[in-house]
PDB file of C-alpha atoms in Angstrom:
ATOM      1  CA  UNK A   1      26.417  -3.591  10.011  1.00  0.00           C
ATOM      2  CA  UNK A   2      28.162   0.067  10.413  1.00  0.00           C
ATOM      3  CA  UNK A   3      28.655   0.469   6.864  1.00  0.00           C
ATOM      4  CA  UNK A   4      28.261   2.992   4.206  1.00  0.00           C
ATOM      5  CA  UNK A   5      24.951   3.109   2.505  1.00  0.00           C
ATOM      6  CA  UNK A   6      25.943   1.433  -0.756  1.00  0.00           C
ATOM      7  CA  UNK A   7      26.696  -1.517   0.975  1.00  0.00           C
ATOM      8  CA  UNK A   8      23.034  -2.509   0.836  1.00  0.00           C
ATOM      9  CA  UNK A   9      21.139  -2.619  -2.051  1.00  0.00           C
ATOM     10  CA  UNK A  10      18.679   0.512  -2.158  1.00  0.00           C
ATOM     11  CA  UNK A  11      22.214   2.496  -1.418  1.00  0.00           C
ATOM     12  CA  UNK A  12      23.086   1.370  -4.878  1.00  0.00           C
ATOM     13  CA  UNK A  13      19.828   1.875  -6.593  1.00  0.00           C
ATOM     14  CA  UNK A  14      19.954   5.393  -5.647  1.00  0.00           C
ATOM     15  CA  UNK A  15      23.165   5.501  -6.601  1.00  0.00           C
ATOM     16  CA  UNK A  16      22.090   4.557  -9.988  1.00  0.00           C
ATOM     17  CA  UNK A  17      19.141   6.533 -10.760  1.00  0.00           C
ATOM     18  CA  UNK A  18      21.658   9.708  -9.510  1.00  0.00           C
ATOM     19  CA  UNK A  19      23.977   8.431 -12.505  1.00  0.00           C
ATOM     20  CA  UNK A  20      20.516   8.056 -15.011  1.00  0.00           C
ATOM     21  CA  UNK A  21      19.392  11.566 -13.865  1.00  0.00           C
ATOM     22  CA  UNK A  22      22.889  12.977 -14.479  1.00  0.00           C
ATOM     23  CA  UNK A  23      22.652  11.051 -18.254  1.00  0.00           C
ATOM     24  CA  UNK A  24      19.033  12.753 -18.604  1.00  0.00           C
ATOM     25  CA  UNK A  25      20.148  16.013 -18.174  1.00  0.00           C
ATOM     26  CA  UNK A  26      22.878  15.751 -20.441  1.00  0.00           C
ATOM     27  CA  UNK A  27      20.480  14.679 -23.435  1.00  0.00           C
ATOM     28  CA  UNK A  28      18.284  17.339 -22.832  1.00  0.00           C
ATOM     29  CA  UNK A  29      15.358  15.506 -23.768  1.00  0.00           C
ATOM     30  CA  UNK A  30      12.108  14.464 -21.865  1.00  0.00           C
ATOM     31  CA  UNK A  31      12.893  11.188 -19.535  1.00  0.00           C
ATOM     32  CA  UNK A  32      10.671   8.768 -17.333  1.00  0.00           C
ATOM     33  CA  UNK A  33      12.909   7.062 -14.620  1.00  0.00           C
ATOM     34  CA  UNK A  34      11.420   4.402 -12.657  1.00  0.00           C
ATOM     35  CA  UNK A  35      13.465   3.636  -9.114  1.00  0.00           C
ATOM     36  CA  UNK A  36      12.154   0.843  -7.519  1.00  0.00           C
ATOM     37  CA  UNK A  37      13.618   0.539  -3.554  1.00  0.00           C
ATOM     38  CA  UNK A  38      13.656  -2.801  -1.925  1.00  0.00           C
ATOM     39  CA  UNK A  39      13.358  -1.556   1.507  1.00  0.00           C
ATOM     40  CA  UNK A  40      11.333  -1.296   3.760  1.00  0.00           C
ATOM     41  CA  UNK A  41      10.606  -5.225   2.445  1.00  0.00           C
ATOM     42  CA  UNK A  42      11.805  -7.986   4.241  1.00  0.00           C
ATOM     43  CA  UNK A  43      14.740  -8.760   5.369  1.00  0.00           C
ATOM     44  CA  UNK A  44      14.732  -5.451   7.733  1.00  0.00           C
ATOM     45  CA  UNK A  45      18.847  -5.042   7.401  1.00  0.00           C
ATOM     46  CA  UNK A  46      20.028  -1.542   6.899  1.00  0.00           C
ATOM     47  CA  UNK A  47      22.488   0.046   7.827  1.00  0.00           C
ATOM     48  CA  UNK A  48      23.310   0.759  12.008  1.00  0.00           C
ATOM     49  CA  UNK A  49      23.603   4.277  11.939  1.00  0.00           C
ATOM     50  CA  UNK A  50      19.299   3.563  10.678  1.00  0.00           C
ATOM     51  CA  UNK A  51      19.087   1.221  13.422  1.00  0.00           C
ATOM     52  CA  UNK A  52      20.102   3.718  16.305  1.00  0.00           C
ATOM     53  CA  UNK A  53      17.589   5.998  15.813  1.00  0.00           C
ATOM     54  CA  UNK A  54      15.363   3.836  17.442  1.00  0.00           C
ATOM     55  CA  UNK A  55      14.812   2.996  20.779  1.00  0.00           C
ATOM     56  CA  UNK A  56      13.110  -0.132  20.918  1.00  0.00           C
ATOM     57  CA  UNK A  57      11.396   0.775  24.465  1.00  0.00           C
ATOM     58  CA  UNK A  58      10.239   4.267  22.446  1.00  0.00           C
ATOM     59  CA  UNK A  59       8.507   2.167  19.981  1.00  0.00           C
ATOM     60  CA  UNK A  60       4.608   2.420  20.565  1.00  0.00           C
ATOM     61  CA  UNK A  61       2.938  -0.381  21.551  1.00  0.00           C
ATOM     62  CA  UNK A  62       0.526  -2.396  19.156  1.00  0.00           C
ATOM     63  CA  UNK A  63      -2.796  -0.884  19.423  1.00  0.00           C
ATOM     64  CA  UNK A  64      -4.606  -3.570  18.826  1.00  0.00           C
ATOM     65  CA  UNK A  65      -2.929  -7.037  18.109  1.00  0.00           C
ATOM     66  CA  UNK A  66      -6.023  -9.392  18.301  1.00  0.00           C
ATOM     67  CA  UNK A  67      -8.157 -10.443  15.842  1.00  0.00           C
ATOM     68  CA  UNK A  68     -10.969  -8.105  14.967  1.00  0.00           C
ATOM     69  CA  UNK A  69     -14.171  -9.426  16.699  1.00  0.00           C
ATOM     70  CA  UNK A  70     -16.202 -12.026  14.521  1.00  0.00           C
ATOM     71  CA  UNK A  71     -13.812 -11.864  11.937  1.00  0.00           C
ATOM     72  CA  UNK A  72     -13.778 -14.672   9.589  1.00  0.00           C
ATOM     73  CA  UNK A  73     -10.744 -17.487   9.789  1.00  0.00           C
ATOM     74  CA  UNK A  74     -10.056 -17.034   5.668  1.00  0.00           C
ATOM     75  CA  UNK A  75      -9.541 -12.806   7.045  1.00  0.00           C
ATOM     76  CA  UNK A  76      -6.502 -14.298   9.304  1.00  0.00           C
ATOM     77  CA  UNK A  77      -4.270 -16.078   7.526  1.00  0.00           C
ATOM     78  CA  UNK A  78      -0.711 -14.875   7.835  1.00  0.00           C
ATOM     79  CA  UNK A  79       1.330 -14.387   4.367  1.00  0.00           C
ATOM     80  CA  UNK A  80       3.942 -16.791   5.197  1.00  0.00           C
ATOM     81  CA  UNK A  81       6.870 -14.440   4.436  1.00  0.00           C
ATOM     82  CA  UNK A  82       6.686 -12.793   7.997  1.00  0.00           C
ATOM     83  CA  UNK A  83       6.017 -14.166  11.159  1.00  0.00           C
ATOM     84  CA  UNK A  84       5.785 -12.864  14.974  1.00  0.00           C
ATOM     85  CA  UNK A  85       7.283 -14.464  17.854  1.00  0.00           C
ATOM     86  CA  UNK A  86       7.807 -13.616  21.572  1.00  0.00           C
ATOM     87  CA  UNK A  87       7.660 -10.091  22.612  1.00  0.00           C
ATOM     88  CA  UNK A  88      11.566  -9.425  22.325  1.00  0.00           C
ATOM     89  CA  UNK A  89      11.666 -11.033  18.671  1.00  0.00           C
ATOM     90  CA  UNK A  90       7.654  -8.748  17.806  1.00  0.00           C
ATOM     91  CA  UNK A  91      10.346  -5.343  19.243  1.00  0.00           C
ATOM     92  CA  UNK A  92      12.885  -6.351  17.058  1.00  0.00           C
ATOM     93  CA  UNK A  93      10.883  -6.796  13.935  1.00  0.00           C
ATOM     94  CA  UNK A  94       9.287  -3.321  14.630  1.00  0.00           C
ATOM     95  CA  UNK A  95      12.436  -1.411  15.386  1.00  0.00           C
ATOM     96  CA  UNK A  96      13.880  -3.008  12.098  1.00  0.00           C
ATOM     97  CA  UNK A  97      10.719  -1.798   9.912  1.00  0.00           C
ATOM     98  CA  UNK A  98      11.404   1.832  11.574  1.00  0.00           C
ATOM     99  CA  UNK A  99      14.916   1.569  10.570  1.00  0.00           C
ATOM    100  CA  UNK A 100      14.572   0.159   6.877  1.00  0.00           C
ATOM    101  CA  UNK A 101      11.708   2.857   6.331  1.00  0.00           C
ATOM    102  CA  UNK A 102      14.463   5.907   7.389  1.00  0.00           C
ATOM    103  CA  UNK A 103      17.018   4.170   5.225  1.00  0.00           C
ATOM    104  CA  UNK A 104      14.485   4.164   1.973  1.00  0.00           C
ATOM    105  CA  UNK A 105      13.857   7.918   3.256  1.00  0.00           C
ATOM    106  CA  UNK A 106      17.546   8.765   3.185  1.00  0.00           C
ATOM    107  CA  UNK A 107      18.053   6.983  -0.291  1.00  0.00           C
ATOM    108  CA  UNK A 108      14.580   8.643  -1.928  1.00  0.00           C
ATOM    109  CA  UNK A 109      16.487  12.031  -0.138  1.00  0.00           C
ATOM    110  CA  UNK A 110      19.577  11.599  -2.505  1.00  0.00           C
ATOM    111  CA  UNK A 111      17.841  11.057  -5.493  1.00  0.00           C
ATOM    112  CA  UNK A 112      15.661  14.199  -5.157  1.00  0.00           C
ATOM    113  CA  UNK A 113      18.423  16.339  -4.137  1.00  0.00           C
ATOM    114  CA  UNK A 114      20.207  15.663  -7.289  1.00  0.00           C
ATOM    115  CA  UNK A 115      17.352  16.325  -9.412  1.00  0.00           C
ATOM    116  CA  UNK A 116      17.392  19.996  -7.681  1.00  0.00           C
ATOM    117  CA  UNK A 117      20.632  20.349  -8.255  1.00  0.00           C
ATOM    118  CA  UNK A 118      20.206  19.594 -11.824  1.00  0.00           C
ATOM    119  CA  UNK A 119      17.511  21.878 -12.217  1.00  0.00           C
ATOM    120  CA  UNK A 120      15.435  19.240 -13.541  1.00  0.00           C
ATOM    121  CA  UNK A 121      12.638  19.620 -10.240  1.00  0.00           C
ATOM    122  CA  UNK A 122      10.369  22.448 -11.473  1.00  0.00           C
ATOM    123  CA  UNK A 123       9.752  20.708 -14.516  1.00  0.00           C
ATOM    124  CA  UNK A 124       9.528  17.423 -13.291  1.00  0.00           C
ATOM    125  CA  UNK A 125       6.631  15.059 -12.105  1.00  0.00           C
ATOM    126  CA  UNK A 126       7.483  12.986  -9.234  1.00  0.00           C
ATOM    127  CA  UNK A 127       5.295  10.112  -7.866  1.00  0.00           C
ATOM    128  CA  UNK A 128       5.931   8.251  -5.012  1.00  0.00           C
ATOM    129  CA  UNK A 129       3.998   5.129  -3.527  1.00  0.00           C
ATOM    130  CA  UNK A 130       4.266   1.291  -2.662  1.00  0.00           C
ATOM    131  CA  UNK A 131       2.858  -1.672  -3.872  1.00  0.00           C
ATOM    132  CA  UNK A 132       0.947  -2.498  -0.857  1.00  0.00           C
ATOM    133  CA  UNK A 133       0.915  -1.695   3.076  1.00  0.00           C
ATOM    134  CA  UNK A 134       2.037  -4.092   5.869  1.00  0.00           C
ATOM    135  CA  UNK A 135       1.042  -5.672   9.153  1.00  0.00           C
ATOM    136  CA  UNK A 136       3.688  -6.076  12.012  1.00  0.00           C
ATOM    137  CA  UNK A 137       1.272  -7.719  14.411  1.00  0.00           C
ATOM    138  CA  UNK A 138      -1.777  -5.533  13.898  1.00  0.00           C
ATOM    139  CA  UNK A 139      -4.561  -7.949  14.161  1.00  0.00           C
ATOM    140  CA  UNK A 140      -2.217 -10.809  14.712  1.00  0.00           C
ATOM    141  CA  UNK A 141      -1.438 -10.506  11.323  1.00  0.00           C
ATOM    142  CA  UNK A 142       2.304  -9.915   9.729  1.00  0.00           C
ATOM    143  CA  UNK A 143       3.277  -8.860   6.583  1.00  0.00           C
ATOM    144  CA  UNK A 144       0.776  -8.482   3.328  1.00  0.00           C
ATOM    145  CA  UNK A 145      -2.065 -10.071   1.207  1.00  0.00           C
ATOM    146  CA  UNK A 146      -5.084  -9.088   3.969  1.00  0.00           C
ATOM    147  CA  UNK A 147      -7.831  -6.732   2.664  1.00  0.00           C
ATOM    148  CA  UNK A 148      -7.771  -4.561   5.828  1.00  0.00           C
ATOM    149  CA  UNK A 149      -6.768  -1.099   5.871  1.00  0.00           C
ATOM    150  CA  UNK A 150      -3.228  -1.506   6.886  1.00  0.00           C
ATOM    151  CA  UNK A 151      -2.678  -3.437   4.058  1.00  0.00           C
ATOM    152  CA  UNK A 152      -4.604  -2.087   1.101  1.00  0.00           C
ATOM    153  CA  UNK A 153      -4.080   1.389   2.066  1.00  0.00           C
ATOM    154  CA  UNK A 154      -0.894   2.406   0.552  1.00  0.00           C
ATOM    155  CA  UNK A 155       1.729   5.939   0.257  1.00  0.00           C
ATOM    156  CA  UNK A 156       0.991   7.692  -2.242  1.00  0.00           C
ATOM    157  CA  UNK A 157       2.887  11.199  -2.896  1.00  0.00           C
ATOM    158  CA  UNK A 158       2.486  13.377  -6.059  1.00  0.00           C
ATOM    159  CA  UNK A 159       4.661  16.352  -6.899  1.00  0.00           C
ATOM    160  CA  UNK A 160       4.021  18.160 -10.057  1.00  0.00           C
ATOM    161  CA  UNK A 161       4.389  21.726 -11.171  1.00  0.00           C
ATOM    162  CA  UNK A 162       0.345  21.847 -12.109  1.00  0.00           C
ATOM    163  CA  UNK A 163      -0.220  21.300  -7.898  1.00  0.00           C
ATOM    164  CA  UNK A 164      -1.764  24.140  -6.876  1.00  0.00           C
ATOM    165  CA  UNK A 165      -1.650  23.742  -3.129  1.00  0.00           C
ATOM    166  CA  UNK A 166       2.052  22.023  -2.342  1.00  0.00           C
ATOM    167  CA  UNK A 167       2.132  20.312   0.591  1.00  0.00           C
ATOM    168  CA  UNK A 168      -2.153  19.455   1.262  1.00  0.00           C
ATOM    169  CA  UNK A 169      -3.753  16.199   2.073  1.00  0.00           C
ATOM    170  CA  UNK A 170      -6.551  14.951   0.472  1.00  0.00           C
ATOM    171  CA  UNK A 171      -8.841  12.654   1.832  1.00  0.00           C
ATOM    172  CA  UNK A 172     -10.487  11.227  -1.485  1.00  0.00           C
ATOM    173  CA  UNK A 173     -10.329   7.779  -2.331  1.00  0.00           C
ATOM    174  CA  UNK A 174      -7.892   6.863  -4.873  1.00  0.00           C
ATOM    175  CA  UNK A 175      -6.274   3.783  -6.436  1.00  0.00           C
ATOM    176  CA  UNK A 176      -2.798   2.534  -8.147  1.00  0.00           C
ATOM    177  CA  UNK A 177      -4.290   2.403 -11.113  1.00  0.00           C
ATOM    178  CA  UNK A 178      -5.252   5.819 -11.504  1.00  0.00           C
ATOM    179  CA  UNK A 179      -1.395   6.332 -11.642  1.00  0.00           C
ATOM    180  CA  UNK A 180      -0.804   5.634 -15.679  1.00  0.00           C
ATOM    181  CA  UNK A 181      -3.925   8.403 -16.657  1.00  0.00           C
ATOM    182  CA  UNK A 182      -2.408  10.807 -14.352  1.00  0.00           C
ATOM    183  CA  UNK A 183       0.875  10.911 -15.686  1.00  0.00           C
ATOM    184  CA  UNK A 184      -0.278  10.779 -18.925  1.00  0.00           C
ATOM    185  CA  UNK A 185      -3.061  13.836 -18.066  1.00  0.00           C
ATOM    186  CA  UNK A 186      -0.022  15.802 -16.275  1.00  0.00           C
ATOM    187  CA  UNK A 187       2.452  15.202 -19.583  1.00  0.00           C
ATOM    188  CA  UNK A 188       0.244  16.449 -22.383  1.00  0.00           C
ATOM    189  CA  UNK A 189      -0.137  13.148 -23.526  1.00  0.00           C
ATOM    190  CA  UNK A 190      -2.958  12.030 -25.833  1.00  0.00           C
ATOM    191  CA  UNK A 191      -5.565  10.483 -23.512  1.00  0.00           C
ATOM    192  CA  UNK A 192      -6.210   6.529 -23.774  1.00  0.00           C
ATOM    193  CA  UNK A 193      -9.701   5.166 -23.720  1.00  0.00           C
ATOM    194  CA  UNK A 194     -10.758   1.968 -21.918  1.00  0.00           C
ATOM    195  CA  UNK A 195      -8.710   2.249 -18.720  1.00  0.00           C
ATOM    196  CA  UNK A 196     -10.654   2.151 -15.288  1.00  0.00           C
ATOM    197  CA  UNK A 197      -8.359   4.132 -13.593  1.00  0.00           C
ATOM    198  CA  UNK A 198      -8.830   8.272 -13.954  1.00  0.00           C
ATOM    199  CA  UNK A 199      -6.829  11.277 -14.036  1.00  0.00           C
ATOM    200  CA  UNK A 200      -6.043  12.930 -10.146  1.00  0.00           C
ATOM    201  CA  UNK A 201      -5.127  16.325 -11.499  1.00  0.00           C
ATOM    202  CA  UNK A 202      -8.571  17.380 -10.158  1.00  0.00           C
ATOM    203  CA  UNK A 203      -7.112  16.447  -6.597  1.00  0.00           C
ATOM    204  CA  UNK A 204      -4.024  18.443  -7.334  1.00  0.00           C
ATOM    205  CA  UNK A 205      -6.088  21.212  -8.031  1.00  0.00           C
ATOM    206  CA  UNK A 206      -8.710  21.310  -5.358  1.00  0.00           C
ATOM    207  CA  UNK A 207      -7.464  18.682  -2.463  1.00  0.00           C
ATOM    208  CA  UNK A 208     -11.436  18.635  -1.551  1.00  0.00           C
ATOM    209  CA  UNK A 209     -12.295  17.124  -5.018  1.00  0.00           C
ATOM    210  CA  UNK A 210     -13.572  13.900  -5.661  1.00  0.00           C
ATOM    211  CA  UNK A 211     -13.251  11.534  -8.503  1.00  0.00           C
ATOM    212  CA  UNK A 212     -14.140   7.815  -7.840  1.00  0.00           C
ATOM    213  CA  UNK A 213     -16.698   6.474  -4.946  1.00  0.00           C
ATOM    214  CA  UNK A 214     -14.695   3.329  -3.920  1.00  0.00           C
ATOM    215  CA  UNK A 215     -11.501   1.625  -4.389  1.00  0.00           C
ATOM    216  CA  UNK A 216     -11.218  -1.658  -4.800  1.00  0.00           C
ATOM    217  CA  UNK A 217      -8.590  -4.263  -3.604  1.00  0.00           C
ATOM    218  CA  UNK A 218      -8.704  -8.654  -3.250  1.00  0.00           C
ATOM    219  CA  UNK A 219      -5.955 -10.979  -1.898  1.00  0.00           C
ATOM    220  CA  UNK A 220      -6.544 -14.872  -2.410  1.00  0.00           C
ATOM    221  CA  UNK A 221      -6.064 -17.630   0.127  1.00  0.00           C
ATOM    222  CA  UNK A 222      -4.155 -19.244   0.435  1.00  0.00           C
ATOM    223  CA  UNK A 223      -2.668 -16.224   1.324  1.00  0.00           C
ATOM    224  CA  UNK A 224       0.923 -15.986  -1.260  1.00  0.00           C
ATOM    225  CA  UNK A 225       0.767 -19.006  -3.992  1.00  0.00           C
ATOM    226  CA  UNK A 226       3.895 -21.071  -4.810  1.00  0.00           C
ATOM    227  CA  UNK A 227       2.681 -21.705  -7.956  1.00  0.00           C
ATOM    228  CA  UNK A 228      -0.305 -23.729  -7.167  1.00  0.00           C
ATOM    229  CA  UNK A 229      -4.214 -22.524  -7.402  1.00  0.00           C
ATOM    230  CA  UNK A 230      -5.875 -19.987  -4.814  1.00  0.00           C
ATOM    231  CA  UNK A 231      -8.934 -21.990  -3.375  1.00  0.00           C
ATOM    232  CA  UNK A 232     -10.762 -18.707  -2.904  1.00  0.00           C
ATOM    233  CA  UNK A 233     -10.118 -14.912  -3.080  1.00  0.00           C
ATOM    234  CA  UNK A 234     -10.974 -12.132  -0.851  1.00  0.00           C
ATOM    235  CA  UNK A 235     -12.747  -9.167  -2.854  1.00  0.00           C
ATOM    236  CA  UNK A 236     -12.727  -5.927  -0.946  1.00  0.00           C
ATOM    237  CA  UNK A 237     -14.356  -2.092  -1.224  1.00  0.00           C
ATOM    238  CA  UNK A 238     -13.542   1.304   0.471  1.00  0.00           C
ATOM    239  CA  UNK A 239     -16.442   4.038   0.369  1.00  0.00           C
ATOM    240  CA  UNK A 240     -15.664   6.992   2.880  1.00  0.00           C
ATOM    241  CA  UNK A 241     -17.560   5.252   5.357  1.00  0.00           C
ATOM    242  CA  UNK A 242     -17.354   1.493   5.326  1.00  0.00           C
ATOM    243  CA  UNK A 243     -14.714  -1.439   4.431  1.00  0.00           C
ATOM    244  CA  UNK A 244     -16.820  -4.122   2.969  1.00  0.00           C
ATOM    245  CA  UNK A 245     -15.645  -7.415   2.108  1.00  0.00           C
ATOM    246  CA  UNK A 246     -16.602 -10.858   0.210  1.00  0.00           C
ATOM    247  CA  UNK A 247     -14.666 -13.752   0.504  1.00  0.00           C
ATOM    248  CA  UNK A 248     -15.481 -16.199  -2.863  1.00  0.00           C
ATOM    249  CA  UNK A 249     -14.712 -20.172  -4.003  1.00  0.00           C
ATOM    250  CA  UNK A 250     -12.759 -19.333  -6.741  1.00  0.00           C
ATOM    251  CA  UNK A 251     -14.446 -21.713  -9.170  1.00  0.00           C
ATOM    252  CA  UNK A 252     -17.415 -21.109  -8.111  1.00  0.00           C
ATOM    253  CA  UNK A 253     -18.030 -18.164  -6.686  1.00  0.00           C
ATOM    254  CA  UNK A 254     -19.664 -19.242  -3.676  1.00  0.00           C
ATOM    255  CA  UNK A 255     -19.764 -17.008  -1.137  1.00  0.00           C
ATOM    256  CA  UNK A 256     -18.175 -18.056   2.127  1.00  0.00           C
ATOM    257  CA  UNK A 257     -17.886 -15.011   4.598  1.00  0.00           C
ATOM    258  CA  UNK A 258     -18.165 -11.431   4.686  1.00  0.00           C
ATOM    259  CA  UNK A 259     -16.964  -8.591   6.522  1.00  0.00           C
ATOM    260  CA  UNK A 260     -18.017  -5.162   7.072  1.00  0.00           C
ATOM    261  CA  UNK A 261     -16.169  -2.596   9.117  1.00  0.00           C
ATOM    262  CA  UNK A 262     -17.716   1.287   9.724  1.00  0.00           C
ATOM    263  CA  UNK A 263     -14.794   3.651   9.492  1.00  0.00           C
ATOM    264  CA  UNK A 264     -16.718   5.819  11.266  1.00  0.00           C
ATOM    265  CA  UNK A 265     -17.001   4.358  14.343  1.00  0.00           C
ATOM    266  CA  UNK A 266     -14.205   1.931  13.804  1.00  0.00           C
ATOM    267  CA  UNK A 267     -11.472   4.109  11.824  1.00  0.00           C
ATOM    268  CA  UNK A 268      -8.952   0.175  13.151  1.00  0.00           C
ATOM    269  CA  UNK A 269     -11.640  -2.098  11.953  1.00  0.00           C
ATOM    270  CA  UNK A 270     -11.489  -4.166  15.043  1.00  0.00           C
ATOM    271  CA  UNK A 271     -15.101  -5.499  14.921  1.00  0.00           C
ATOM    272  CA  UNK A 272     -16.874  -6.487  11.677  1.00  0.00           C
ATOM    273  CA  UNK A 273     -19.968  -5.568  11.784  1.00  0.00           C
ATOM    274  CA  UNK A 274     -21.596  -7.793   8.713  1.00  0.00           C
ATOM    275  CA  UNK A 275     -24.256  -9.275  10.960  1.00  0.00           C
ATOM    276  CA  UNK A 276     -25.642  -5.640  12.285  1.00  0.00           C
ATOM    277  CA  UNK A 277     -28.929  -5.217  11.686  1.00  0.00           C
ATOM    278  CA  UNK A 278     -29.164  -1.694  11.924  1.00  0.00           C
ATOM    279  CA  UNK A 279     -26.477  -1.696   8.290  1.00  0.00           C
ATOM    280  CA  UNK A 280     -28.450  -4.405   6.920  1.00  0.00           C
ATOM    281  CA  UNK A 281     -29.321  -1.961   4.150  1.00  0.00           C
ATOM    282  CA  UNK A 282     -25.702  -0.170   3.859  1.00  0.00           C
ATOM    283  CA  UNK A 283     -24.732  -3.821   3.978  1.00  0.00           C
ATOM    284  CA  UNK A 284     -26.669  -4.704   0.630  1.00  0.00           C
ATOM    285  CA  UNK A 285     -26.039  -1.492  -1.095  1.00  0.00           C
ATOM    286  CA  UNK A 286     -22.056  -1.971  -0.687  1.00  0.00           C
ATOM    287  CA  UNK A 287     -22.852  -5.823  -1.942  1.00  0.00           C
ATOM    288  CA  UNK A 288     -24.580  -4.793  -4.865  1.00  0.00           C
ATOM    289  CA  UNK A 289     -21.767  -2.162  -5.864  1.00  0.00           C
ATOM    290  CA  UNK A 290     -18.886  -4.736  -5.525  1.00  0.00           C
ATOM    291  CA  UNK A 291     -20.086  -7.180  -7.605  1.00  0.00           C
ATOM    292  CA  UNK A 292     -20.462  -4.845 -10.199  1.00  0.00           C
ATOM    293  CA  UNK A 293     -16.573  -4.662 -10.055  1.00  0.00           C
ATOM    294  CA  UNK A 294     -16.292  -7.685  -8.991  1.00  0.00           C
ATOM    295  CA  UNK A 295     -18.556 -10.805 -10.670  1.00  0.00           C
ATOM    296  CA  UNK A 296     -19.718 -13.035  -8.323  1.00  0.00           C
ATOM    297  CA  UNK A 297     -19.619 -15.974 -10.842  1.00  0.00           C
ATOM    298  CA  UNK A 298     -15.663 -16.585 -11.420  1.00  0.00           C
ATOM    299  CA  UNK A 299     -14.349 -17.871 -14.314  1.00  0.00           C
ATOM    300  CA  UNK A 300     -14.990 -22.155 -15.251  1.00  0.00           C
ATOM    301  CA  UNK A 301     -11.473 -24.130 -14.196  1.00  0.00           C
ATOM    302  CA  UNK A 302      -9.156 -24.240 -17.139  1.00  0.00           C
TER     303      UNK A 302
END
């Protein structure tokens, strides 16, 4: 609809946390403000003015829509929150994600605007990022809970006034919960013992760093539980080279599939490479280091 941005609901949240900023600055005392924007979730409805920056025709086509090669059946279930259709409905979907992405964009925009104008940005830490990534026909797959790439792989911004190179990439390995020790590392808080996640202020200081060898991720299947029991559970590992993956009996912990994918050669994962000989020995060195994250026995049924 050709409405203002408020009309929709991540209009009003930034809307709000402009108002909570505002009430900040007036108490003059240290804040944490969490904003938490809908979009660019399902349903993909923002306003036109979003909309007409897209040309659906300007859209790149998928790069790869099939199924990886000898990827297991568990790997392609589709989270039944999103589906695909014919190619005008697949063009629609896709120019709606664009759309609902610039919306967020505009909304975060607002919100960060006001803390400059406030004064509040040079002493502020600001950390941006999403819950998960999405597919929109990659792989035949739409929406979330995969363990590829596209959908473990997540945006993840930090601005804070101990970055020492504004503006760099980094291409270390990180996970969401390294989030908490950060903040806390970055505030002067007293450190907490016994979390797994770790401090990125090392990043933030020398983009090159690294602090963790793998990242970890699992999605169950059935792929998005309406209250009932996952049957079995996808565990998943990022090094810098390889995507390897075990797919479990929940009870159990029977193994029923596996999937490897070599970033190297295969930066889309489109052919999983578990039964190559020649990484028969990367192959068992990535199995041995995700079940010591991950327990191949699973807990007894309750």
């Amino acid at each position: 609809r050709d409405v203002p941005d408020e009309a929709y609901f991540d209009g009003r949240v930034a809307a709000r946390a402009i108002e909570a900023l505002r009430q900040c600055r007036a108490r003059g005392q240290p804040f944490f403000l969490g904003v938490g924007f809908w979009k660019p979730h399902l349903p993909f409805n923002p306003p036109k003015r979003y909309w007409d920056l897209y040309r659906r025709e300007d859209i790149p086509p998928l790069r790869h829509p099939e199924a990886p090669v000898d990827a297991p059946k568990l790997a392609l279930e589709n989270n039944p929150e999103s589906r695909g259709g014919p190619p005008e409905v697949v063009a629609e979907l896709r120019q709606g994600y664009y759309a609902a992405t610039s919306y967020l964009d505009a909304q975060l925009g607002k919100v960060i605007a006001e803390l400059d104008r406030l004064g509040l940005a040079e002493n502020t830490v600001i950390v941006f990022w999403s819950d998960h990534g999405y597919h929109l026909g990659e792989h035949g797959l739409w929406g979330k809970t995969s363990v590829y790439e596209l959908d473990a792989r997540v945006p993840l911004l930090i601005v804070a006034p101990q970055v020492q190179r504004p503006g760099a990439r980094t291409p270390a390995l990180v996970e969401l919960l390294d989030l908490y020790p950060t903040l806390v590392d970055l505030c002067g808080l007293p450190a907490v013992a016994g979390l797994e996640g770790v401090s990125l202020r090392p990043l933030l200081k020398n983009p090159a760093a690294n602090v963790k060898e793998a990242a970890f991720t699992q999605a169950p299947r059935p792929p998005k539980l309406q209250g009932g029991q996952s049957d079995t559970m996808g565990y998943s590992m990022r090094d810098a080279r390889f995507r390897y993956t075990e797919w479990r009996e929940w009870h159990t912990g029977r193994l029923q599939a596996t999937e490897l994918y070599d970033h190297e050669r295969d930066p889309d994962e489109t052919i999983n490479r578990a039964a190559d000989p020649t990484l028969a020995a990367s192959r068992a060195a990535l199995a041995r280091r995700l079940a010591a994250q991950f327990p191949p026995r699973a807990l007894p049924p309750q």
